[in-house]
Amino acid sequence: MAKVTLEQWRMFQAVVEHGGFSQAAEAVHKSQSSINHAVHKLQESLGVALLEVRGRKAELTDAGRVLLNRAGGLLDEAEALESVAASLAEGTEAQLRLAVDVLFDYEALFNAVERFAGEYPHTRLEIRETVLSGGEELLLQQEVDFILTARVPQGFVGEPVSRVKFVPVAHPDHPLHQLGRPVNREDLKASRQIVMRDSALKNRQDAGWLGSDQRITVTNVHTSIELIERGLGFAWLPQTRIRDSLSADRLLPLRTEEPWERDVTVYLVYADRDRAGPAACLLLRALREGLPPLE
């Protein structure tokens, strides 16, 4: 049986985070004496000094620093466990947070949301649109419950749900369509490319062909489509997002020397699969049922 309690670890963490016993007491709304007692009992049970009090400030010992790192993971796991229990106790989730890469089939997304809203009108749904590693960042920061992404974060398992074809396109009157021959790399390099910026704030990553000397970088796929429809450049765009533009001849696929159409697999990744309640399960089932089967 453990000698110490989670509450003692929490009080120890609070003292370190807030810089002292009185500051921790104010932050966690407990008496200073109760925090003093909890930390003293923790050190006594472990048989090792965790803090040194210098003036009015409590500083970590070397042993305290090591144990605090381990305690942080323990407390995070405990909070996650309590969150799962609360979700199970309540039955239906009060809120769901979904991050969707802009390459995803929005028609399937909208249909799923429409079905979800009809069956779970009291569950709030937050949808965040992301580019490249943006969904991964939100998942790692615990800001979303699940993501639809082409990049599965390390340490997570992704369930493949769809495959998206990227097509190089330009306006029908763009000079690249007037060459009378297939487009090559040099032609593209000399033309303006419209590029989507990674929506992650940290560790931004580039993807795809980025060889053009001229470039316009945008943060929204609608902006990219609008610029290309105005003849201001070319881009590789997900076929799922340009169906209307292609059928109305506002965009035309480029005829290239190399087979530069490419398929990208979209994965569903859970922050914690055990937390998925009935509303989440319905939304994700509706998404899967609205997509063509993977080959």
mmCIF file of C-alpha atoms in Angstrom:
data_model
loop_
_atom_site.group_PDB
_atom_site.id
_atom_site.type_symbol
_atom_site.label_atom_id
_atom_site.label_comp_id
_atom_site.label_asym_id
_atom_site.label_seq_id
_atom_site.Cartn_x
_atom_site.Cartn_y
_atom_site.Cartn_z
ATOM 1 C CA MET A 1 0.000 0.000 0.000
ATOM 2 C CA ALA A 2 1.289 3.475 -0.856
ATOM 3 C CA LYS A 3 2.735 5.482 2.016
ATOM 4 C CA VAL A 4 1.623 8.813 0.589
ATOM 5 C CA THR A 5 -1.571 10.216 -0.926
ATOM 6 C CA LEU A 6 -2.324 12.057 -4.146
ATOM 7 C CA GLU A 7 -3.432 15.041 -2.070
ATOM 8 C CA GLN A 8 0.031 15.250 -0.489
ATOM 9 C CA TRP A 9 1.632 15.232 -3.946
ATOM 10 C CA ARG A 10 -0.815 17.960 -5.045
ATOM 11 C CA MET A 11 0.100 20.143 -2.074
ATOM 12 C CA PHE A 12 3.815 19.626 -2.740
ATOM 13 C CA GLN A 13 3.315 20.554 -6.407
ATOM 14 C CA ALA A 14 1.325 23.661 -5.423
ATOM 15 C CA VAL A 15 4.095 24.887 -3.090
ATOM 16 C CA VAL A 16 6.655 24.582 -5.871
ATOM 17 C CA GLU A 17 4.466 26.106 -8.583
ATOM 18 C CA HIS A 18 3.447 29.106 -6.472
ATOM 19 C CA GLY A 19 6.783 29.670 -4.764
ATOM 20 C CA GLY A 20 5.919 29.093 -1.121
ATOM 21 C CA PHE A 21 3.469 27.754 1.447
ATOM 22 C CA SER A 22 1.447 30.940 1.913
ATOM 23 C CA GLN A 23 1.192 31.503 -1.854
ATOM 24 C CA ALA A 24 0.104 27.876 -2.381
ATOM 25 C CA ALA A 25 -2.483 28.189 0.392
ATOM 26 C CA GLU A 26 -4.014 31.200 -1.327
ATOM 27 C CA ALA A 27 -3.958 29.520 -4.761
ATOM 28 C CA VAL A 28 -5.592 26.230 -3.713
ATOM 29 C CA HIS A 29 -7.888 27.768 -1.063
ATOM 30 C CA LYS A 30 -6.528 25.811 1.877
ATOM 31 C CA SER A 31 -4.971 26.901 5.157
ATOM 32 C CA GLN A 32 -1.227 27.282 5.277
ATOM 33 C CA SER A 33 -1.061 24.905 8.219
ATOM 34 C CA SER A 34 -2.806 22.127 6.240
ATOM 35 C CA ILE A 35 -0.340 22.513 3.381
ATOM 36 C CA ASN A 36 2.594 22.550 5.797
ATOM 37 C CA HIS A 37 1.285 19.374 7.401
ATOM 38 C CA ALA A 38 0.743 17.609 4.044
ATOM 39 C CA VAL A 39 4.249 18.374 2.758
ATOM 40 C CA HIS A 40 5.865 17.522 6.111
ATOM 41 C CA LYS A 41 4.003 14.210 6.196
ATOM 42 C CA LEU A 42 5.043 13.515 2.588
ATOM 43 C CA GLN A 43 8.732 14.056 3.345
ATOM 44 C CA GLU A 44 8.494 12.036 6.548
ATOM 45 C CA SER A 45 6.834 9.093 4.797
ATOM 46 C CA LEU A 46 9.370 9.120 1.939
ATOM 47 C CA GLY A 47 12.366 9.661 4.206
ATOM 48 C CA VAL A 48 13.841 12.318 1.927
ATOM 49 C CA ALA A 49 13.906 16.119 1.956
ATOM 50 C CA LEU A 50 11.969 17.582 -0.951
ATOM 51 C CA LEU A 51 12.108 21.303 -0.133
ATOM 52 C CA GLU A 52 14.462 23.766 1.464
ATOM 53 C CA VAL A 53 12.914 26.926 2.890
ATOM 54 C CA ARG A 54 15.051 29.999 2.224
ATOM 55 C CA GLY A 55 13.507 33.124 3.643
ATOM 56 C CA ARG A 56 9.884 33.124 2.521
ATOM 57 C CA LYS A 57 10.541 30.932 -0.524
ATOM 58 C CA ALA A 58 10.555 27.128 -0.684
ATOM 59 C CA GLU A 59 13.100 25.700 -3.134
ATOM 60 C CA LEU A 60 13.419 22.171 -4.478
ATOM 61 C CA THR A 61 16.170 19.849 -3.426
ATOM 62 C CA ASP A 62 17.738 17.627 -6.084
ATOM 63 C CA ALA A 63 15.631 14.716 -4.849
ATOM 64 C CA GLY A 64 12.557 16.920 -4.825
ATOM 65 C CA ARG A 65 13.131 17.893 -8.445
ATOM 66 C CA VAL A 66 13.305 14.250 -9.558
ATOM 67 C CA LEU A 67 10.213 13.240 -7.589
ATOM 68 C CA LEU A 68 8.219 16.285 -8.703
ATOM 69 C CA ASN A 69 8.705 15.274 -12.349
ATOM 70 C CA ARG A 70 7.368 11.810 -11.588
ATOM 71 C CA ALA A 71 4.551 13.188 -9.455
ATOM 72 C CA GLY A 72 3.405 15.443 -12.301
ATOM 73 C CA GLY A 73 2.727 12.415 -14.507
ATOM 74 C CA LEU A 74 0.970 10.661 -11.636
ATOM 75 C CA LEU A 75 -1.331 13.616 -10.992
ATOM 76 C CA ASP A 76 -2.111 13.992 -14.701
ATOM 77 C CA GLU A 77 -3.099 10.323 -14.849
ATOM 78 C CA ALA A 78 -5.267 10.726 -11.748
ATOM 79 C CA GLU A 79 -7.058 13.719 -13.289
ATOM 80 C CA ALA A 80 -7.606 11.783 -16.502
ATOM 81 C CA LEU A 81 -9.037 8.864 -14.530
ATOM 82 C CA GLU A 82 -11.406 11.179 -12.663
ATOM 83 C CA SER A 83 -12.463 12.771 -15.945
ATOM 84 C CA VAL A 84 -13.289 9.362 -17.444
ATOM 85 C CA ALA A 85 -15.287 8.464 -14.342
ATOM 86 C CA ALA A 86 -17.205 11.759 -14.512
ATOM 87 C CA SER A 87 -17.991 11.187 -18.172
ATOM 88 C CA LEU A 88 -19.254 7.695 -17.456
ATOM 89 C CA ALA A 89 -21.329 8.936 -14.514
ATOM 90 C CA GLU A 90 -22.967 11.701 -16.540
ATOM 91 C CA GLY A 91 -23.713 9.444 -19.497
ATOM 92 C CA THR A 92 -23.821 12.135 -22.200
ATOM 93 C CA GLU A 93 -20.944 14.552 -22.704
ATOM 94 C CA ALA A 94 -21.600 18.234 -22.077
ATOM 95 C CA GLN A 95 -19.049 19.253 -24.727
ATOM 96 C CA LEU A 96 -16.988 17.715 -27.529
ATOM 97 C CA ARG A 97 -13.897 19.293 -29.087
ATOM 98 C CA LEU A 98 -12.868 18.198 -32.569
ATOM 99 C CA ALA A 99 -9.935 19.387 -34.691
ATOM 100 C CA VAL A 100 -10.300 18.835 -38.443
ATOM 101 C CA ASP A 101 -7.566 19.223 -41.020
ATOM 102 C CA VAL A 102 -8.753 21.454 -43.869
ATOM 103 C CA LEU A 103 -8.043 18.675 -46.375
ATOM 104 C CA PHE A 104 -10.911 16.607 -44.930
ATOM 105 C CA ASP A 105 -14.184 16.100 -46.836
ATOM 106 C CA TYR A 106 -16.313 18.916 -45.402
ATOM 107 C CA GLU A 107 -19.498 17.571 -46.992
ATOM 108 C CA ALA A 108 -19.118 14.416 -44.889
ATOM 109 C CA LEU A 109 -18.300 16.561 -41.847
ATOM 110 C CA PHE A 110 -21.366 18.796 -42.263
ATOM 111 C CA ASN A 111 -23.668 15.804 -42.742
ATOM 112 C CA ALA A 112 -22.290 14.179 -39.591
ATOM 113 C CA VAL A 113 -22.697 17.388 -37.591
ATOM 114 C CA GLU A 114 -26.279 17.746 -38.812
ATOM 115 C CA ARG A 115 -27.075 14.215 -37.612
ATOM 116 C CA PHE A 116 -25.245 14.809 -34.334
ATOM 117 C CA ALA A 117 -27.096 18.075 -33.651
ATOM 118 C CA GLY A 118 -30.428 16.324 -34.150
ATOM 119 C CA GLU A 119 -29.673 13.508 -31.708
ATOM 120 C CA TYR A 120 -27.640 15.403 -29.090
ATOM 121 C CA PRO A 121 -28.917 19.005 -29.167
ATOM 122 C CA HIS A 122 -27.617 19.767 -25.654
ATOM 123 C CA THR A 123 -24.016 18.681 -26.247
ATOM 124 C CA ARG A 124 -21.853 21.624 -27.270
ATOM 125 C CA LEU A 125 -19.567 20.936 -30.222
ATOM 126 C CA GLU A 126 -16.387 22.899 -30.888
ATOM 127 C CA ILE A 127 -14.743 22.378 -34.297
ATOM 128 C CA ARG A 128 -11.266 23.765 -34.885
ATOM 129 C CA GLU A 129 -9.864 23.817 -38.416
ATOM 130 C CA THR A 130 -6.178 22.989 -38.677
ATOM 131 C CA VAL A 131 -3.409 22.720 -41.276
ATOM 132 C CA LEU A 132 -0.553 20.178 -41.272
ATOM 133 C CA SER A 133 0.673 19.715 -37.668
ATOM 134 C CA GLY A 134 -1.907 22.043 -36.106
ATOM 135 C CA GLY A 135 -4.186 19.186 -35.029
ATOM 136 C CA GLU A 136 -1.257 17.317 -33.504
ATOM 137 C CA GLU A 137 -0.345 20.368 -31.427
ATOM 138 C CA LEU A 138 -3.889 20.793 -30.120
ATOM 139 C CA LEU A 139 -4.064 17.110 -29.185
ATOM 140 C CA LEU A 140 -0.753 17.192 -27.318
ATOM 141 C CA GLN A 141 -1.872 20.336 -25.476
ATOM 142 C CA GLN A 142 -5.112 18.523 -24.476
ATOM 143 C CA GLU A 143 -7.215 21.223 -26.144
ATOM 144 C CA VAL A 144 -9.283 18.745 -28.201
ATOM 145 C CA ASP A 145 -10.854 15.327 -27.621
ATOM 146 C CA PHE A 146 -10.040 13.925 -31.063
ATOM 147 C CA ILE A 147 -8.576 15.013 -34.373
ATOM 148 C CA LEU A 148 -8.943 14.198 -38.053
ATOM 149 C CA THR A 149 -5.427 14.526 -39.426
ATOM 150 C CA ALA A 150 -2.935 13.258 -41.971
ATOM 151 C CA ARG A 151 -0.236 13.250 -39.241
ATOM 152 C CA VAL A 152 -0.567 10.853 -36.318
ATOM 153 C CA PRO A 153 1.276 12.228 -33.273
ATOM 154 C CA GLN A 154 4.007 10.054 -31.815
ATOM 155 C CA GLY A 155 2.666 7.837 -29.047
ATOM 156 C CA PHE A 156 -0.913 7.805 -30.398
ATOM 157 C CA VAL A 157 -2.763 5.315 -32.586
ATOM 158 C CA GLY A 158 -4.520 6.571 -35.694
ATOM 159 C CA GLU A 159 -7.552 4.899 -37.265
ATOM 160 C CA PRO A 160 -7.569 5.460 -41.053
ATOM 161 C CA VAL A 161 -10.959 6.837 -42.079
ATOM 162 C CA SER A 162 -10.535 8.307 -45.567
ATOM 163 C CA ARG A 163 -8.155 8.918 -48.418
ATOM 164 C CA VAL A 164 -7.914 12.354 -50.028
ATOM 165 C CA LYS A 165 -6.496 13.013 -53.487
ATOM 166 C CA PHE A 166 -4.480 16.210 -53.974
ATOM 167 C CA VAL A 167 -4.667 17.646 -57.483
ATOM 168 C CA PRO A 168 -2.447 20.378 -59.008
ATOM 169 C CA VAL A 169 -4.844 23.024 -60.321
ATOM 170 C CA ALA A 170 -4.935 26.508 -61.818
ATOM 171 C CA HIS A 171 -7.523 28.769 -63.452
ATOM 172 C CA PRO A 172 -8.326 27.596 -67.037
ATOM 173 C CA ASP A 173 -6.797 30.819 -68.430
ATOM 174 C CA HIS A 174 -3.606 30.534 -66.375
ATOM 175 C CA PRO A 175 -0.396 30.489 -68.507
ATOM 176 C CA LEU A 176 0.405 26.967 -67.304
ATOM 177 C CA HIS A 177 -2.626 25.739 -69.250
ATOM 178 C CA GLN A 178 -1.561 27.569 -72.390
ATOM 179 C CA LEU A 179 1.799 25.827 -72.937
ATOM 180 C CA GLY A 180 0.426 23.230 -75.349
ATOM 181 C CA ARG A 181 2.366 20.490 -73.545
ATOM 182 C CA PRO A 182 2.573 18.848 -70.118
ATOM 183 C CA VAL A 183 3.864 21.090 -67.354
ATOM 184 C CA ASN A 184 7.307 20.299 -65.935
ATOM 185 C CA ARG A 185 9.145 21.295 -62.768
ATOM 186 C CA GLU A 186 10.791 24.330 -64.352
ATOM 187 C CA ASP A 187 7.406 25.638 -65.479
ATOM 188 C CA LEU A 188 6.080 25.336 -61.926
ATOM 189 C CA LYS A 189 9.188 26.888 -60.427
ATOM 190 C CA ALA A 190 8.684 29.955 -62.609
ATOM 191 C CA SER A 191 4.998 30.279 -61.607
ATOM 192 C CA ARG A 192 3.433 31.583 -58.428
ATOM 193 C CA GLN A 193 2.380 28.888 -55.950
ATOM 194 C CA ILE A 194 -0.349 29.363 -53.352
ATOM 195 C CA VAL A 195 0.751 27.663 -50.120
ATOM 196 C CA MET A 196 -1.152 26.857 -46.923
ATOM 197 C CA ARG A 197 0.607 27.830 -43.683
ATOM 198 C CA ASP A 198 0.888 25.252 -40.901
ATOM 199 C CA SER A 199 -1.614 26.251 -38.185
ATOM 200 C CA ALA A 200 0.628 25.001 -35.359
ATOM 201 C CA LEU A 201 2.197 27.763 -33.270
ATOM 202 C CA LYS A 202 5.269 25.677 -32.414
ATOM 203 C CA ASN A 203 7.332 23.337 -34.582
ATOM 204 C CA ARG A 204 5.679 24.382 -37.833
ATOM 205 C CA GLN A 205 6.295 22.011 -40.719
ATOM 206 C CA ASP A 206 6.186 22.383 -44.488
ATOM 207 C CA ALA A 207 4.719 19.735 -46.770
ATOM 208 C CA GLY A 208 4.306 19.049 -50.469
ATOM 209 C CA TRP A 209 6.161 20.633 -53.379
ATOM 210 C CA LEU A 210 7.483 24.061 -52.405
ATOM 211 C CA GLY A 211 9.789 24.806 -55.310
ATOM 212 C CA SER A 212 8.272 28.011 -56.686
ATOM 213 C CA ASP A 213 10.366 31.166 -56.516
ATOM 214 C CA GLN A 214 7.123 33.170 -56.218
ATOM 215 C CA ARG A 215 4.746 32.288 -53.421
ATOM 216 C CA ILE A 216 1.640 33.535 -51.626
ATOM 217 C CA THR A 217 1.088 31.934 -48.224
ATOM 218 C CA VAL A 218 -2.416 31.815 -46.741
ATOM 219 C CA THR A 219 -4.031 30.316 -43.658
ATOM 220 C CA ASN A 220 -7.421 29.346 -45.081
ATOM 221 C CA VAL A 221 -8.261 26.898 -47.867
ATOM 222 C CA HIS A 222 -11.097 29.156 -49.094
ATOM 223 C CA THR A 223 -8.584 31.966 -49.568
ATOM 224 C CA SER A 224 -6.325 29.634 -51.529
ATOM 225 C CA ILE A 225 -9.185 28.578 -53.818
ATOM 226 C CA GLU A 226 -10.288 32.189 -54.341
ATOM 227 C CA LEU A 227 -6.783 33.320 -55.303
ATOM 228 C CA ILE A 228 -6.364 30.460 -57.770
ATOM 229 C CA GLU A 229 -9.784 31.088 -59.291
ATOM 230 C CA ARG A 230 -8.618 34.681 -59.879
ATOM 231 C CA GLY A 231 -5.652 33.356 -61.842
ATOM 232 C CA LEU A 232 -3.061 34.417 -59.259
ATOM 233 C CA GLY A 233 -1.269 31.100 -58.978
ATOM 234 C CA PHE A 234 -1.461 27.322 -58.834
ATOM 235 C CA ALA A 235 -1.608 24.842 -55.946
ATOM 236 C CA TRP A 236 -2.138 21.261 -54.968
ATOM 237 C CA LEU A 237 -5.606 21.202 -53.435
ATOM 238 C CA PRO A 238 -7.663 18.387 -51.895
ATOM 239 C CA GLN A 239 -10.196 17.169 -54.433
ATOM 240 C CA THR A 240 -12.801 16.975 -51.662
ATOM 241 C CA ARG A 241 -12.695 20.773 -51.288
ATOM 242 C CA ILE A 242 -12.762 21.813 -54.973
ATOM 243 C CA ARG A 243 -15.535 19.657 -56.427
ATOM 244 C CA ASP A 244 -17.744 22.666 -57.215
ATOM 245 C CA SER A 245 -14.864 24.666 -58.682
ATOM 246 C CA LEU A 246 -13.872 21.782 -60.957
ATOM 247 C CA SER A 247 -17.416 21.064 -62.131
ATOM 248 C CA ALA A 248 -18.000 24.765 -62.858
ATOM 249 C CA ASP A 249 -14.672 25.011 -64.752
ATOM 250 C CA ARG A 250 -13.382 27.694 -62.395
ATOM 251 C CA LEU A 251 -10.395 25.416 -61.778
ATOM 252 C CA LEU A 252 -8.726 22.963 -64.126
ATOM 253 C CA PRO A 253 -6.247 20.194 -63.225
ATOM 254 C CA LEU A 254 -2.775 20.758 -64.589
ATOM 255 C CA ARG A 255 -1.450 18.278 -67.163
ATOM 256 C CA THR A 256 2.003 17.461 -65.800
ATOM 257 C CA GLU A 257 4.973 15.455 -67.045
ATOM 258 C CA GLU A 258 5.207 13.652 -63.720
ATOM 259 C CA PRO A 259 2.265 11.917 -61.963
ATOM 260 C CA TRP A 260 1.909 14.617 -59.338
ATOM 261 C CA GLU A 261 -1.523 13.739 -58.070
ATOM 262 C CA ARG A 262 -1.054 12.222 -54.625
ATOM 263 C CA ASP A 263 -3.240 10.463 -52.081
ATOM 264 C CA VAL A 264 -3.169 11.344 -48.395
ATOM 265 C CA THR A 265 -4.715 9.168 -45.695
ATOM 266 C CA VAL A 266 -6.744 10.915 -43.001
ATOM 267 C CA TYR A 267 -6.693 9.353 -39.539
ATOM 268 C CA LEU A 268 -8.988 9.657 -36.559
ATOM 269 C CA VAL A 269 -6.932 10.049 -33.369
ATOM 270 C CA TYR A 270 -8.413 10.099 -29.864
ATOM 271 C CA ALA A 271 -6.903 12.018 -26.967
ATOM 272 C CA ASP A 272 -8.282 9.240 -24.757
ATOM 273 C CA ARG A 273 -10.556 6.638 -26.313
ATOM 274 C CA ASP A 274 -12.027 5.657 -22.928
ATOM 275 C CA ARG A 275 -13.500 9.134 -22.538
ATOM 276 C CA ALA A 276 -15.619 8.827 -25.678
ATOM 277 C CA GLY A 277 -19.231 8.813 -24.545
ATOM 278 C CA PRO A 278 -22.417 8.272 -26.559
ATOM 279 C CA ALA A 279 -22.396 11.699 -28.242
ATOM 280 C CA ALA A 280 -18.813 11.276 -29.438
ATOM 281 C CA CYS A 281 -19.492 7.755 -30.646
ATOM 282 C CA LEU A 282 -22.516 8.943 -32.638
ATOM 283 C CA LEU A 283 -20.621 11.823 -34.241
ATOM 284 C CA LEU A 284 -17.684 9.641 -35.245
ATOM 285 C CA ARG A 285 -19.927 6.853 -36.512
ATOM 286 C CA ALA A 286 -21.801 9.377 -38.650
ATOM 287 C CA LEU A 287 -18.485 10.608 -40.052
ATOM 288 C CA ARG A 288 -17.353 7.109 -40.975
ATOM 289 C CA GLU A 289 -20.701 6.228 -42.566
ATOM 290 C CA GLY A 290 -20.597 9.402 -44.678
ATOM 291 C CA LEU A 291 -17.229 8.547 -46.219
ATOM 292 C CA PRO A 292 -16.490 6.136 -49.062
ATOM 293 C CA PRO A 293 -14.959 2.825 -47.886
ATOM 294 C CA LEU A 294 -11.173 2.638 -47.842
ATOM 295 C CA GLU A 295 -9.754 0.337 -50.473
#
